[in-house]
Short mmCIF file of C-alpha atoms in Angstrom, two decimals:
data_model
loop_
_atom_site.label_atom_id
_atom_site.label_comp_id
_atom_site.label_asym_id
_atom_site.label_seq_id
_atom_site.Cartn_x
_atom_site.Cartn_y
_atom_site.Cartn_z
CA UNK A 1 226.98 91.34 161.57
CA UNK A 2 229.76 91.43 158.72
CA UNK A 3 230.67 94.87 159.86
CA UNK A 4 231.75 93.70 163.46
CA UNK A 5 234.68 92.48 162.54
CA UNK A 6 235.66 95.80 161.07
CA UNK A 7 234.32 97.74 164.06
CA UNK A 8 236.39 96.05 166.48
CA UNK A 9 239.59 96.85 163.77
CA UNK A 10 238.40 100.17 164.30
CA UNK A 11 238.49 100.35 168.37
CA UNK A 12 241.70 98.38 168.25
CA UNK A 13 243.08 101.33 166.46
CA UNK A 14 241.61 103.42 168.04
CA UNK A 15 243.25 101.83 171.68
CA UNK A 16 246.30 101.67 169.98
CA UNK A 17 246.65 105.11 169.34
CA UNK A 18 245.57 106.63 172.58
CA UNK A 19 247.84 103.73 174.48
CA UNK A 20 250.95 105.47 172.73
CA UNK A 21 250.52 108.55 172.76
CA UNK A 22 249.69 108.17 176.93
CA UNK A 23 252.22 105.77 177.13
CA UNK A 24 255.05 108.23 175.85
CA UNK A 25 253.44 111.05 177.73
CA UNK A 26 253.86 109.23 180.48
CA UNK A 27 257.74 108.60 180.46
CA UNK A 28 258.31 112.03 180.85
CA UNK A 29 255.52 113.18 183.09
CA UNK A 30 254.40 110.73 185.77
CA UNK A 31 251.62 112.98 186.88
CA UNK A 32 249.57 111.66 183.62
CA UNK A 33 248.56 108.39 184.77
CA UNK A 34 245.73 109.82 187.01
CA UNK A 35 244.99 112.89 185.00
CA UNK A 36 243.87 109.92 181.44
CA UNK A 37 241.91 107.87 183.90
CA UNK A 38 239.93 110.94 184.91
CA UNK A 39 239.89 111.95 181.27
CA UNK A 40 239.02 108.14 180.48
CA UNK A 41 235.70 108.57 182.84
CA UNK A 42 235.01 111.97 181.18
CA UNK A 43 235.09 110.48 178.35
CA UNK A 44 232.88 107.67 178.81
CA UNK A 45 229.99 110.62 179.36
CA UNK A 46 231.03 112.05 175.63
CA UNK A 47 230.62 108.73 173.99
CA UNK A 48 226.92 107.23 172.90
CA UNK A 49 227.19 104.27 175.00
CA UNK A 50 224.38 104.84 177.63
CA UNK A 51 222.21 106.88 175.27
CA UNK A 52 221.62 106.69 171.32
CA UNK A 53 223.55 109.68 169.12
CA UNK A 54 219.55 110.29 167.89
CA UNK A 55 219.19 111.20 171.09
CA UNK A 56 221.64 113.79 171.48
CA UNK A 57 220.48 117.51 170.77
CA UNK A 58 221.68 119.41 168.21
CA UNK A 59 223.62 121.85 169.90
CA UNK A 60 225.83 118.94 170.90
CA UNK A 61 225.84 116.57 167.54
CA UNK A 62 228.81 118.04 166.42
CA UNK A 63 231.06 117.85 169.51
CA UNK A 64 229.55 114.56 169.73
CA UNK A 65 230.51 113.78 166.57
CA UNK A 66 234.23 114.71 166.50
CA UNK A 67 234.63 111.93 169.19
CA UNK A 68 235.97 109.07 167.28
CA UNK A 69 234.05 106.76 169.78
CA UNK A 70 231.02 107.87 168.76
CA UNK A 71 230.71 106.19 164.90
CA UNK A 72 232.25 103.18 166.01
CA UNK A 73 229.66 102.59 168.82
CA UNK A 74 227.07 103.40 167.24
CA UNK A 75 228.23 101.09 164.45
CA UNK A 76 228.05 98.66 167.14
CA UNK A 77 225.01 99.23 168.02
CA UNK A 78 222.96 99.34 164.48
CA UNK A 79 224.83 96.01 163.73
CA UNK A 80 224.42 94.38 166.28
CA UNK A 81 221.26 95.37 168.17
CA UNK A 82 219.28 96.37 165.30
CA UNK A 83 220.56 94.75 162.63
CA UNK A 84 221.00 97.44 159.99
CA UNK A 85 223.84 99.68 158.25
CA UNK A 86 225.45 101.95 160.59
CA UNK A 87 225.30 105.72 159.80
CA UNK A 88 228.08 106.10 157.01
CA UNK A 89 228.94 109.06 157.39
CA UNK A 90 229.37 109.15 161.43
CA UNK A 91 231.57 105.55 160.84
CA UNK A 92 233.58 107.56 158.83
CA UNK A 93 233.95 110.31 160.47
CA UNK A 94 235.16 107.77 163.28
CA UNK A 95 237.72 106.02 161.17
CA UNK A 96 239.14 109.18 159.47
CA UNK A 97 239.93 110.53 163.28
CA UNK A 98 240.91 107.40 164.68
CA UNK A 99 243.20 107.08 161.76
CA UNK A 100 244.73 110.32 162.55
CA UNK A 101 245.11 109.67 165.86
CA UNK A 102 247.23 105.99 165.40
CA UNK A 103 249.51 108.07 162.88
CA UNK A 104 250.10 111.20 165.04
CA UNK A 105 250.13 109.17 167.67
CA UNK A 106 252.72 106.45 166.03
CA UNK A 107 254.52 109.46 164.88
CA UNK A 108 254.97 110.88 168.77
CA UNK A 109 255.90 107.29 170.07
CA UNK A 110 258.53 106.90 167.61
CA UNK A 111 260.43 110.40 167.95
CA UNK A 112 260.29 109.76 171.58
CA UNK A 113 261.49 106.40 172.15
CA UNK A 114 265.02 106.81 171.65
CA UNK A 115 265.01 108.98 174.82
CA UNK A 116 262.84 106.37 177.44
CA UNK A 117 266.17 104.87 178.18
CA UNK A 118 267.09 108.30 179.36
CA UNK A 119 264.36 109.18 181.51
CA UNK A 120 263.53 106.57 182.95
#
């Protein structure tokens, strides 16, 4: 239970970063709004939330993997359902691509902001 409070740093960044970057997309291209909440759903089928990551075959671990969803929920769910360490590797795997994603992300929001003004 220690690493929960971690976790949720993680999916907070994790928000963060895909808020901004759809956020500024958005300013410029109004189509985008339903396109990310198809994505969103998509995405929910992607991420280990219905079904364990031990579960998934290994064709598919990989792509599985690279979803930065994936570590964190499954951290999640060895802390909090079964009480154990999360797979370390997976978790960060997760953090090193949801890192990436707030900077690039942070990066995007910030060179475009000075033209939302503009546009909108």
């Amino acid at each position: 239970m220690l690493l929960v409070p971690g976790l949720v740093v993680l999916l907070v960044a994790f928000t963060i970063a895909v808020t901004l970057l759809t956020s500024a997309v958005n300013v410029f291209y109004r189509d985008v709004s339903p396109v990310v909440q198809i994505g969103l759903q998509l995405w929910l089928y992607v991420t280990p939330i219905a079904y364990s990551f031990s579960r998934v075959p290994a064709q598919w671990k990989t792509w599985i993997a690279i979803n930065p969803l994936s570590g964190i929920i499954e951290g999640f769910r060895s802390a909090i359902v079964y009480g154990r360490a999360p797979d370390w590797s997976l978790l960060g795997l997760s953090a090193m691509l949801t890192a990436v994603m707030l900077i690039g992300a942070f990066a995007l929001f910030k060179r475009l902001d000075k033209y939302f003004a503009d546009v909108i």
